[in-house]
Coordinates of C-alpha atoms in Angstrom, one line a residue:
Chain A
X1 CA -30.9 -12.8 10.0
X2 CA -31.3 -11.7 13.5
X3 CA -28.6 -13.0 15.7
X4 CA -29.7 -11.5 19.0
X5 CA -32.8 -11.9 21.1
X6 CA -35.7 -9.4 21.3
X7 CA -35.3 -7.0 24.1
X8 CA -38.3 -5.5 25.6
X9 CA -39.5 -2.1 24.9
X10 CA -39.2 -0.9 28.5
X11 CA -35.6 -1.8 28.6
X12 CA -34.8 0.0 25.4
X13 CA -36.7 3.1 26.7
X14 CA -34.7 2.9 30.0
X15 CA -31.3 2.7 28.2
X16 CA -32.3 5.7 26.2
X17 CA -33.3 7.7 29.1
X18 CA -30.0 6.7 30.8
X19 CA -28.1 8.2 27.8
X20 CA -30.1 11.4 27.7
X21 CA -31.1 11.9 31.3
X22 CA -34.3 12.9 29.8
X23 CA -37.4 11.8 31.7
X24 CA -39.8 14.0 29.9
X25 CA -39.4 12.9 26.4
X26 CA -40.2 9.4 25.3
X27 CA -38.6 7.2 22.6
X28 CA -40.6 9.1 20.0
X29 CA -38.3 12.1 20.4
X30 CA -35.6 10.1 18.6
X31 CA -36.4 9.9 15.0
X32 CA -33.8 7.1 14.3
X33 CA -34.9 4.8 17.1
X34 CA -37.2 2.6 15.3
X35 CA -35.0 2.2 12.2
X36 CA -32.0 1.4 14.3
X37 CA -33.9 -1.2 16.4
X38 CA -35.2 -3.0 13.3
X39 CA -31.8 -3.0 11.8
X40 CA -29.9 -4.4 14.8
X41 CA -32.8 -6.7 16.0
X42 CA -33.9 -8.0 12.6
X43 CA -31.8 -7.2 9.7
X44 CA -28.2 -6.9 10.3
X45 CA -26.1 -9.8 10.4
X46 CA -23.6 -8.7 13.0
X47 CA -23.1 -9.4 16.7
X48 CA -20.8 -8.1 19.5
X49 CA -18.5 -11.1 19.1
X50 CA -18.3 -10.5 15.4
X51 CA -17.3 -6.8 15.1
X52 CA -14.2 -7.7 13.1
X53 CA -15.6 -10.6 11.0
X54 CA -15.2 -9.8 7.2
X55 CA -18.5 -11.5 6.6
X56 CA -20.5 -9.2 8.9
X57 CA -22.9 -6.7 7.6
X58 CA -21.7 -3.0 7.7
X59 CA -23.9 -0.4 9.4
X60 CA -22.5 3.1 8.8
X61 CA -24.3 5.9 10.9
X62 CA -23.7 8.9 8.6
X63 CA -26.0 11.1 10.6
X64 CA -23.7 11.1 13.7
X65 CA -25.5 13.9 15.6
X66 CA -28.0 12.9 18.2
X67 CA -26.5 9.5 18.7
X68 CA -28.5 8.6 21.9
X69 CA -30.7 6.1 20.2
X70 CA -27.7 4.5 18.6
X71 CA -25.8 4.1 21.8
X72 CA -29.0 2.7 23.5
X73 CA -29.5 0.1 20.8
X74 CA -25.7 -0.8 20.9
X75 CA -26.1 -1.2 24.7
X76 CA -29.3 -3.3 24.3
X77 CA -27.6 -5.6 21.9
X78 CA -24.6 -6.1 23.9
X79 CA -22.0 -4.1 21.8
X80 CA -21.1 -1.8 24.7
X81 CA -21.7 -2.1 28.5
X82 CA -24.8 -0.2 29.8
X83 CA -22.6 1.8 32.3
X84 CA -21.2 3.6 29.3
X85 CA -24.5 5.3 28.8
X86 CA -24.0 7.4 31.8
X87 CA -22.1 10.5 31.3
X88 CA -22.0 10.8 27.5
X89 CA -19.6 13.5 26.5
X90 CA -17.7 13.4 29.7
X91 CA -13.8 13.5 29.7
X92 CA -13.5 9.8 30.2
X93 CA -16.5 8.6 28.4
X94 CA -15.9 6.7 25.1
X95 CA -19.4 8.0 24.0
X96 CA -19.4 11.6 22.6
X97 CA -22.1 13.5 21.0
X98 CA -20.8 12.3 17.7
X99 CA -19.6 8.7 17.7
X100 CA -15.9 7.6 17.2
X101 CA -15.2 4.3 15.6
X102 CA -11.8 4.1 17.5
X103 CA -13.5 4.3 20.8
X104 CA -16.8 2.3 20.5
X105 CA -16.9 -1.4 19.5
X106 CA -19.3 -2.0 16.6
X107 CA -19.2 1.5 15.5
X108 CA -18.0 1.3 11.9
X109 CA -17.3 4.9 11.2
X110 CA -16.7 8.1 13.2
X111 CA -19.1 10.6 12.0
X112 CA -20.6 14.1 12.9
X113 CA -19.7 16.4 10.0
X114 CA -22.6 15.7 7.7
X115 CA -22.3 14.1 4.2
X116 CA -19.4 11.6 4.8
X117 CA -21.1 8.2 5.5
X118 CA -22.4 7.6 2.0
X119 CA -19.0 8.0 0.3
X120 CA -17.5 5.8 2.9
X121 CA -20.3 3.3 2.4
X122 CA -19.6 3.3 -1.4
X123 CA -15.9 2.5 -0.6
X124 CA -16.9 -0.3 1.8
X125 CA -19.3 -1.8 -0.6
X126 CA -16.8 -1.7 -3.4
X127 CA -14.1 -3.1 -1.1
X128 CA -16.0 -6.0 -0.1
X129 CA -17.1 -6.8 -3.7
X130 CA -13.5 -6.5 -4.8
X131 CA -12.5 -9.1 -2.3
X132 CA -15.2 -11.5 -3.2
X133 CA -17.2 -10.9 0.1
X134 CA -20.5 -11.0 -1.5
X135 CA -23.0 -11.9 1.1
X136 CA -22.8 -8.8 3.6
X137 CA -24.6 -5.6 2.7
X138 CA -23.4 -2.0 3.6
X139 CA -26.1 0.1 5.1
X140 CA -25.6 3.9 5.5
X141 CA -28.1 5.9 7.7
X142 CA -28.6 9.6 6.8
X143 CA -30.9 12.4 7.6
X144 CA -33.1 14.3 5.2
X145 CA -31.3 17.5 6.2
X146 CA -28.1 15.7 5.7
X147 CA -28.9 15.4 2.2
X148 CA -28.2 19.0 1.7
X149 CA -24.6 18.2 1.5
X150 CA -23.5 17.8 -2.0
X151 CA -21.2 15.0 -1.3
X152 CA -24.3 12.8 -0.9
X153 CA -25.3 13.5 -4.4
X154 CA -21.8 12.5 -5.7
X155 CA -22.3 9.1 -3.9
X156 CA -25.9 8.7 -5.1
X157 CA -25.1 9.4 -8.8
X158 CA -22.0 7.0 -8.9
X159 CA -23.6 4.1 -6.9
X160 CA -26.6 4.3 -9.1
X161 CA -24.7 4.6 -12.4
X162 CA -22.3 1.7 -11.5
X163 CA -25.2 -0.5 -10.1
X164 CA -23.5 -0.9 -6.6
X165 CA -26.0 -3.4 -5.5
X166 CA -24.4 -4.2 -2.1
X167 CA -25.4 -0.7 -0.9
X168 CA -28.5 0.3 1.1
X169 CA -29.1 4.0 2.2
X170 CA -31.7 4.7 4.7
X171 CA -32.9 8.3 5.0
X172 CA -34.7 9.1 8.2
X173 CA -37.0 12.0 7.1
X174 CA -38.0 14.2 9.9
X175 CA -38.6 17.1 7.5
X176 CA -35.9 19.1 8.8
X177 CA -34.1 20.1 5.6
X178 CA -34.4 24.0 5.5
X179 CA -35.4 24.1 1.9
X180 CA -37.1 20.7 1.8
X181 CA -37.1 18.2 -1.0
X182 CA -39.9 19.0 -3.6
X183 CA -40.8 15.8 -5.4
X184 CA -39.7 13.6 -2.6
X185 CA -36.5 12.2 -1.3
X186 CA -37.0 8.7 -3.0
X187 CA -36.9 10.3 -6.5
X188 CA -33.4 11.6 -5.8
X189 CA -32.4 7.9 -5.6
X190 CA -34.6 6.4 -8.3
X191 CA -33.6 8.9 -11.0
X192 CA -30.1 7.8 -10.5
X193 CA -31.0 4.1 -10.8
X194 CA -31.6 2.9 -7.3
X195 CA -34.6 1.1 -6.1
X196 CA -36.4 3.1 -3.4
X197 CA -39.2 2.8 -1.0
X198 CA -40.8 5.4 1.4
X199 CA -42.3 4.0 4.6
X200 CA -43.6 5.0 8.0
X201 CA -40.5 5.4 10.0
X202 CA -42.3 4.2 13.2
X203 CA -43.7 1.1 11.6
X204 CA -41.2 -1.5 12.4
X205 CA -42.8 -4.4 10.3
X206 CA -42.8 -2.0 7.3
X207 CA -39.3 -0.8 7.9
X208 CA -38.0 -4.4 7.9
X209 CA -40.0 -5.3 4.7
X210 CA -38.5 -2.2 2.9
X211 CA -35.0 -3.0 4.2
X212 CA -35.3 -6.5 2.7
X213 CA -36.7 -5.0 -0.5
X214 CA -33.3 -4.7 -2.3
X215 CA -33.3 -6.5 -5.6
X216 CA -29.6 -7.7 -5.6
X217 CA -29.0 -5.6 -8.8
X218 CA -29.2 -2.1 -7.8
X219 CA -28.4 -0.1 -4.7
X220 CA -31.5 0.4 -2.5
X221 CA -32.8 3.4 -0.7
X222 CA -35.4 3.3 2.1
X223 CA -36.8 6.7 3.2
X224 CA -38.4 6.4 6.7
X225 CA -40.7 9.2 7.4
X226 CA -41.2 10.3 11.0
X227 CA -42.8 13.2 12.8
X228 CA -41.5 16.6 11.9
X229 CA -38.4 17.6 14.0
X230 CA -39.6 19.7 16.9
X231 CA -43.1 18.3 17.1
Chain B
X1 CA 8.2 11.9 -16.5
X2 CA 7.0 11.2 -13.0
X3 CA 3.4 10.9 -13.9
X4 CA 4.1 8.1 -16.5
X5 CA 6.3 6.4 -14.0
X6 CA 3.5 6.5 -11.4
X7 CA 1.1 5.0 -14.0
X8 CA 3.4 2.2 -14.8
X9 CA 4.2 1.3 -11.2
X10 CA 0.6 1.5 -10.1
X11 CA -0.4 -0.7 -13.0
X12 CA 2.3 -3.2 -11.9
X13 CA 1.2 -3.0 -8.3
X14 CA -2.4 -3.8 -9.2
X15 CA -1.1 -6.9 -11.0
X16 CA 1.2 -8.0 -8.2
X17 CA -0.7 -7.1 -5.1
X18 CA -4.5 -8.0 -4.7
X19 CA -4.7 -5.4 -1.9
X20 CA -3.9 -2.6 -4.2
X21 CA -6.9 -0.4 -5.4
X22 CA -6.9 2.7 -7.4
X23 CA -9.5 5.5 -7.2
X24 CA -9.6 8.1 -9.9
X25 CA -11.8 11.2 -10.5
X26 CA -11.3 11.3 -14.3
X27 CA -7.9 12.6 -14.3
X28 CA -5.5 10.0 -15.8
X29 CA -8.3 7.7 -16.3
X30 CA -7.3 7.1 -20.1
X31 CA -3.7 5.8 -19.4
X32 CA -5.1 3.6 -16.6
X33 CA -7.6 2.0 -19.0
X34 CA -5.5 -1.2 -19.4
X35 CA -5.3 -1.5 -15.7
X36 CA -9.1 -0.9 -15.5
X37 CA -9.7 -3.6 -18.0
X38 CA -7.6 -6.1 -16.1
X39 CA -8.8 -5.3 -12.6
X40 CA -12.4 -3.7 -13.0
X41 CA -13.1 -4.4 -9.3
X42 CA -10.1 -2.6 -8.0
X43 CA -9.8 0.3 -10.4
X44 CA -12.6 2.8 -9.8
X45 CA -13.2 6.0 -11.6
X46 CA -15.9 8.0 -9.8
X47 CA -16.1 10.8 -12.3
X48 CA -15.4 14.4 -11.5
X49 CA -16.2 13.8 -7.7
X50 CA -13.4 14.5 -5.5
X51 CA -15.2 14.3 -2.2
X52 CA -16.4 10.8 -3.3
X53 CA -12.9 9.8 -4.6
X54 CA -11.5 10.3 -0.9
X55 CA -14.7 8.8 0.7
X56 CA -14.3 5.8 -1.5
X57 CA -10.6 5.5 -0.7
X58 CA -11.5 5.7 3.1
X59 CA -14.2 3.0 2.7
X60 CA -11.9 0.7 0.7
X61 CA -9.3 1.1 3.5
X62 CA -11.8 0.1 6.1
X63 CA -12.2 -3.2 4.3
X64 CA -8.6 -3.9 4.2
X65 CA -7.7 -2.8 0.7
X66 CA -4.7 -0.3 0.1
X67 CA -6.3 2.5 -1.9
X68 CA -4.3 4.9 -4.1
X69 CA -6.2 8.1 -5.0
X70 CA -5.0 10.3 -7.7
X71 CA -5.7 13.8 -9.3
X72 CA -4.4 17.3 -9.5
X73 CA -3.0 18.3 -6.1
X74 CA -5.5 21.1 -5.8
X75 CA -8.5 18.8 -6.3
X76 CA -7.1 15.9 -4.3
X77 CA -5.9 17.8 -1.2
X78 CA -7.4 21.3 -1.3
X79 CA -10.7 20.6 -2.6
X80 CA -11.3 17.3 -0.6
X81 CA -9.4 18.5 2.5
X82 CA -12.3 17.5 4.9
X83 CA -12.6 14.2 3.4
X84 CA -8.8 13.7 3.8
X85 CA -9.2 14.8 7.5
X86 CA -12.3 12.9 8.3
X87 CA -12.6 9.8 5.9
X88 CA -9.0 8.9 6.4
X89 CA -7.2 10.3 9.5
X90 CA -10.3 10.4 11.8
X91 CA -11.1 6.8 10.9
X92 CA -7.6 5.8 11.8
X93 CA -7.2 4.7 8.1
X94 CA -4.6 5.3 5.4
X95 CA -4.2 5.8 1.9
X96 CA -1.6 6.7 -0.8
X97 CA -2.5 10.1 -2.3
X98 CA -0.6 10.9 -5.6
X99 CA -0.9 14.2 -7.1
X100 CA 0.1 16.0 -10.2
X101 CA 0.1 19.7 -10.9
X102 CA 2.1 20.8 -7.8
X103 CA 2.4 24.6 -7.5
X104 CA 2.4 25.8 -11.0
X105 CA 3.1 23.0 -13.5
X106 CA -0.2 23.8 -15.2
X107 CA 1.0 27.3 -15.5
X108 CA -1.0 28.0 -18.6
X109 CA -4.1 26.7 -16.8
X110 CA -3.7 29.4 -14.1
X111 CA -4.5 29.6 -10.4
X112 CA -7.4 27.2 -10.3
X113 CA -5.0 24.4 -11.1
X114 CA -2.2 25.4 -8.7
X115 CA -1.7 24.0 -5.3
X116 CA 1.1 25.7 -3.5
X117 CA -0.6 24.7 -0.2
X118 CA -1.0 21.0 -0.3
X119 CA 1.9 20.2 2.0
X120 CA 0.9 23.0 4.4
X121 CA -2.6 21.5 4.5
X122 CA -1.5 18.0 5.3
X123 CA 0.7 19.6 8.1
X124 CA -2.5 20.3 9.9
X125 CA -3.2 16.5 10.1
X126 CA -1.3 13.6 11.7
X127 CA 1.1 11.0 10.6
X128 CA 1.4 11.9 6.9
X129 CA 4.5 10.7 5.1
X130 CA 5.0 13.3 2.4
X131 CA 7.3 12.5 -0.6
X132 CA 8.3 15.2 -3.0
X133 CA 10.4 13.3 -5.7
X134 CA 12.9 15.2 -7.8
X135 CA 13.2 12.6 -10.6
X136 CA 10.9 9.7 -12.0
X137 CA 13.4 7.2 -10.8
X138 CA 12.6 8.2 -7.3
X139 CA 8.9 7.7 -7.9
X140 CA 8.7 3.9 -8.3
X141 CA 10.5 3.2 -4.9
X142 CA 8.3 5.5 -3.1
X143 CA 5.1 3.7 -4.3
X144 CA 6.5 0.4 -3.8
X145 CA 7.4 1.4 -0.2
X146 CA 4.0 2.6 0.4
X147 CA 1.9 -0.3 -1.0
X148 CA 2.5 -2.9 1.7
X149 CA 1.4 -1.0 4.8
X150 CA -1.7 1.0 5.8
X151 CA -0.2 4.3 6.8
X152 CA -1.0 7.7 5.3
X153 CA 1.3 8.6 2.3
X154 CA 1.2 11.6 0.0
X155 CA 3.4 11.7 -3.2
X156 CA 3.6 15.1 -4.8
X157 CA 4.6 14.5 -8.5
X158 CA 5.8 17.4 -10.7
X159 CA 6.9 18.1 -14.3
X160 CA 9.8 20.0 -12.7
X161 CA 12.6 17.5 -12.1
X162 CA 16.3 17.3 -11.4
X163 CA 18.9 16.0 -14.0
X164 CA 19.1 12.7 -12.2
X165 CA 17.8 10.8 -9.2
X166 CA 19.2 11.2 -5.7
X167 CA 18.7 9.3 -2.5
X168 CA 16.8 11.1 0.2
X169 CA 19.3 13.0 2.5
X170 CA 22.0 13.0 -0.2
X171 CA 24.6 15.7 0.2
X172 CA 25.5 16.7 -3.5
X173 CA 27.7 19.7 -2.3
X174 CA 29.8 20.2 0.9
X175 CA 30.7 23.6 2.2
X176 CA 31.4 25.6 5.4
X177 CA 29.2 28.7 5.4
X178 CA 25.8 27.4 5.4
X179 CA 23.4 24.5 4.8
X180 CA 21.0 24.8 1.8
X181 CA 18.1 22.2 1.9
X182 CA 16.6 21.5 -1.5
X183 CA 13.3 19.8 -1.4
X184 CA 12.4 17.6 -4.5
X185 CA 12.8 19.4 -7.8
X186 CA 14.3 22.4 -6.1
X187 CA 17.6 20.7 -6.2
X188 CA 18.5 21.6 -9.9
X189 CA 18.0 25.3 -9.5
X190 CA 19.6 25.2 -6.0
X191 CA 22.8 23.5 -7.4
X192 CA 23.0 26.1 -10.2
X193 CA 22.4 28.8 -7.7
X194 CA 25.1 27.8 -5.2
X195 CA 27.8 27.1 -7.9
X196 CA 30.9 28.5 -6.4
X197 CA 29.4 29.2 -3.0
X198 CA 31.0 27.7 0.1
X199 CA 27.8 25.9 1.3
X200 CA 26.6 22.4 2.0
X201 CA 23.5 21.4 -0.2
X202 CA 21.2 18.7 1.3
X203 CA 18.7 17.0 -0.7
X204 CA 15.3 16.1 0.7
X205 CA 12.7 14.2 -1.1
X206 CA 10.6 13.1 2.1
X207 CA 10.1 16.2 4.0
X208 CA 7.6 14.5 6.3
X209 CA 8.6 13.1 8.6
X210 CA 11.8 15.2 8.3
X211 CA 14.8 13.1 9.5
X212 CA 15.8 15.3 12.5
X213 CA 18.9 13.2 13.4
X214 CA 20.3 13.8 9.9
X215 CA 19.3 17.5 9.8
X216 CA 21.1 17.9 13.1
X217 CA 24.1 16.2 11.9
X218 CA 24.5 18.3 8.8
X219 CA 23.1 21.6 10.3
X220 CA 25.1 24.8 10.2
X221 CA 24.3 28.1 12.0
X222 CA 22.8 29.5 8.7
X223 CA 20.1 27.4 7.1
X224 CA 18.4 28.1 3.8
X225 CA 15.3 26.0 3.0
X226 CA 14.1 25.9 -0.6
X227 CA 10.8 24.3 -1.1
X228 CA 8.6 23.9 -4.3
X229 CA 5.6 24.8 -2.3
X230 CA 4.5 27.6 -0.1
X231 CA 7.5 29.5 1.4
X232 CA 8.0 28.5 5.1
X233 CA 6.0 25.4 5.0
X234 CA 8.8 23.5 6.8
X235 CA 10.1 26.3 9.0
X236 CA 8.5 25.0 12.1
X237 CA 9.8 21.5 11.6
X238 CA 13.4 22.8 11.2
X239 CA 13.0 25.0 14.2
X240 CA 11.8 22.0 16.2
X241 CA 14.7 19.8 14.9
X242 CA 17.4 22.5 15.7
X243 CA 15.5 23.8 18.8
X244 CA 18.6 23.8 21.1
X245 CA 21.1 24.7 18.4
X246 CA 21.9 28.4 17.6
X247 CA 20.8 28.9 14.0
X248 CA 19.1 31.2 11.7
X249 CA 16.6 30.2 8.7
X250 CA 16.0 31.7 5.4
X251 CA 12.7 30.0 4.1
X252 CA 12.2 30.3 0.3
X253 CA 9.4 28.9 -1.7
X254 CA 6.1 29.8 -3.5
X255 CA 4.6 33.1 -2.5
X256 CA 1.1 33.4 -1.2
X257 CA -0.2 35.9 -3.7
X258 CA -2.3 34.9 -6.5
X259 CA -0.3 36.4 -9.3
X260 CA -3.2 36.1 -11.9
X261 CA -0.7 35.2 -14.5
X262 CA -0.1 32.3 -17.0
X263 CA 3.1 31.7 -18.8
X264 CA 5.5 28.7 -18.2
X265 CA 6.5 27.0 -15.0
X266 CA 9.9 28.7 -15.5
X267 CA 8.1 32.1 -15.5
X268 CA 6.4 31.3 -12.2
X269 CA 9.7 30.0 -10.8
X270 CA 11.2 33.4 -11.7
X271 CA 8.3 35.4 -10.3
X272 CA 8.6 33.5 -7.1
X273 CA 12.4 34.0 -6.9
X274 CA 13.0 30.2 -7.3
X275 CA 15.0 30.3 -10.5
X276 CA 18.8 30.1 -10.2
X277 CA 19.4 33.8 -10.5
X278 CA 16.7 34.6 -8.0
X279 CA 17.9 32.0 -5.6
X280 CA 21.6 33.1 -6.0
X281 CA 20.6 36.7 -5.0
X282 CA 18.7 35.6 -2.0
X283 CA 20.9 33.0 -0.8
X284 CA 24.0 35.1 -1.5
X285 CA 22.8 37.9 0.7
X286 CA 22.0 35.5 3.5
X287 CA 25.1 33.5 3.6
X288 CA 28.1 35.5 4.6

């Protein structure tokens, strides 16, 4: 249930350029942008004044590199001041090239080294369930190349085997994994007992529908396919 | 046995404190079965997945639970080191890590099951309390002290143990020609080795943080450090505590070399010079 109002496209683009200082590339240079926007604008039940609310949805950015789109969305949604977007990575900036949960309100985990978010997400989903906090979901965003890290497969196998239904993994697939994923990424999840859907990572309505497509009985994966990295 | 005391106490904590959660990676899953049946939501066995074990502990901590994670030291700390560094420390989270196996408890299993470097690895991180109990009776108090807060705690269990429990910073022997610090289960061989020597023996079961005020109060110009893990692990800590006092330090512990040998823990202690005779020879030549 969105708790924030729509912000127009131009504003988001402006915020993104403010982070990157890049006038040449448009929003399409950021593979995670549409997924992040749909999450924060339409799906996640979280708001700037509720970053410590036990009943909030959890969004864990596992793919912590290239966080410009994440910061732009957080600013657009009011989690961080727009001024923070200037000078990312500077000595006094709370925004680094990998996000730090101790520095940025609304950021659930510090990430950067690949393959840590899904394991943490398993723990968060288990912890909420153990405390009877059953409404919130735990969303973890990964990249297709990040799936190279074996730690992800520990989490995928365990969450599927134990039907950890409160967990959603979103894999932004910009085809950057060196050896690819023959047979598709979604099959890695479904063979382990997850539900999974593969969608156009630029089609916001489709992304939203897929994110809402969890059954409540199994963990859910959404593979959001975008342009190949570098194109 | 320390491991049994850990299982009993953790099972009780799961009953008593709804914040307590236990994460296993198959090791000790069988003796925790009653607890798992009683608290299926808070006893999690992830299978043989140590990266996930620590990641899960980190996630549980983010939701306000108090995770206890447990395995062989070499799988819990060595193997999952980056998860310990990033999924706990970097997130500003804590957990209680409880290991078995120590440096060579599983002597017949060989090097793959040894972790002489666990405490040195944790020394690269921040704000870890490290407990090295010397007796099962010390284990329960350590666990109960760790359960109510959210800090980072490591408890290193071993099958090697002293004849009885001692308080941390106890002084079982007093003398004037040197201070011998015995960490955890090293106390028994140290007491045997220093029989008849004019030295003070100090017992430490919580080497991190080392109580610097206590150390300064009992320090003598000759200090011998006897640790059940890598030799020299605490040398820098002692040098810092005694930085303005003239002193010399002999640091004894487990050697770095992979011996490629099996045998008993007593054999390994002897090969590393940590048996009473070996300690007596080394300490005797250092203290004059």
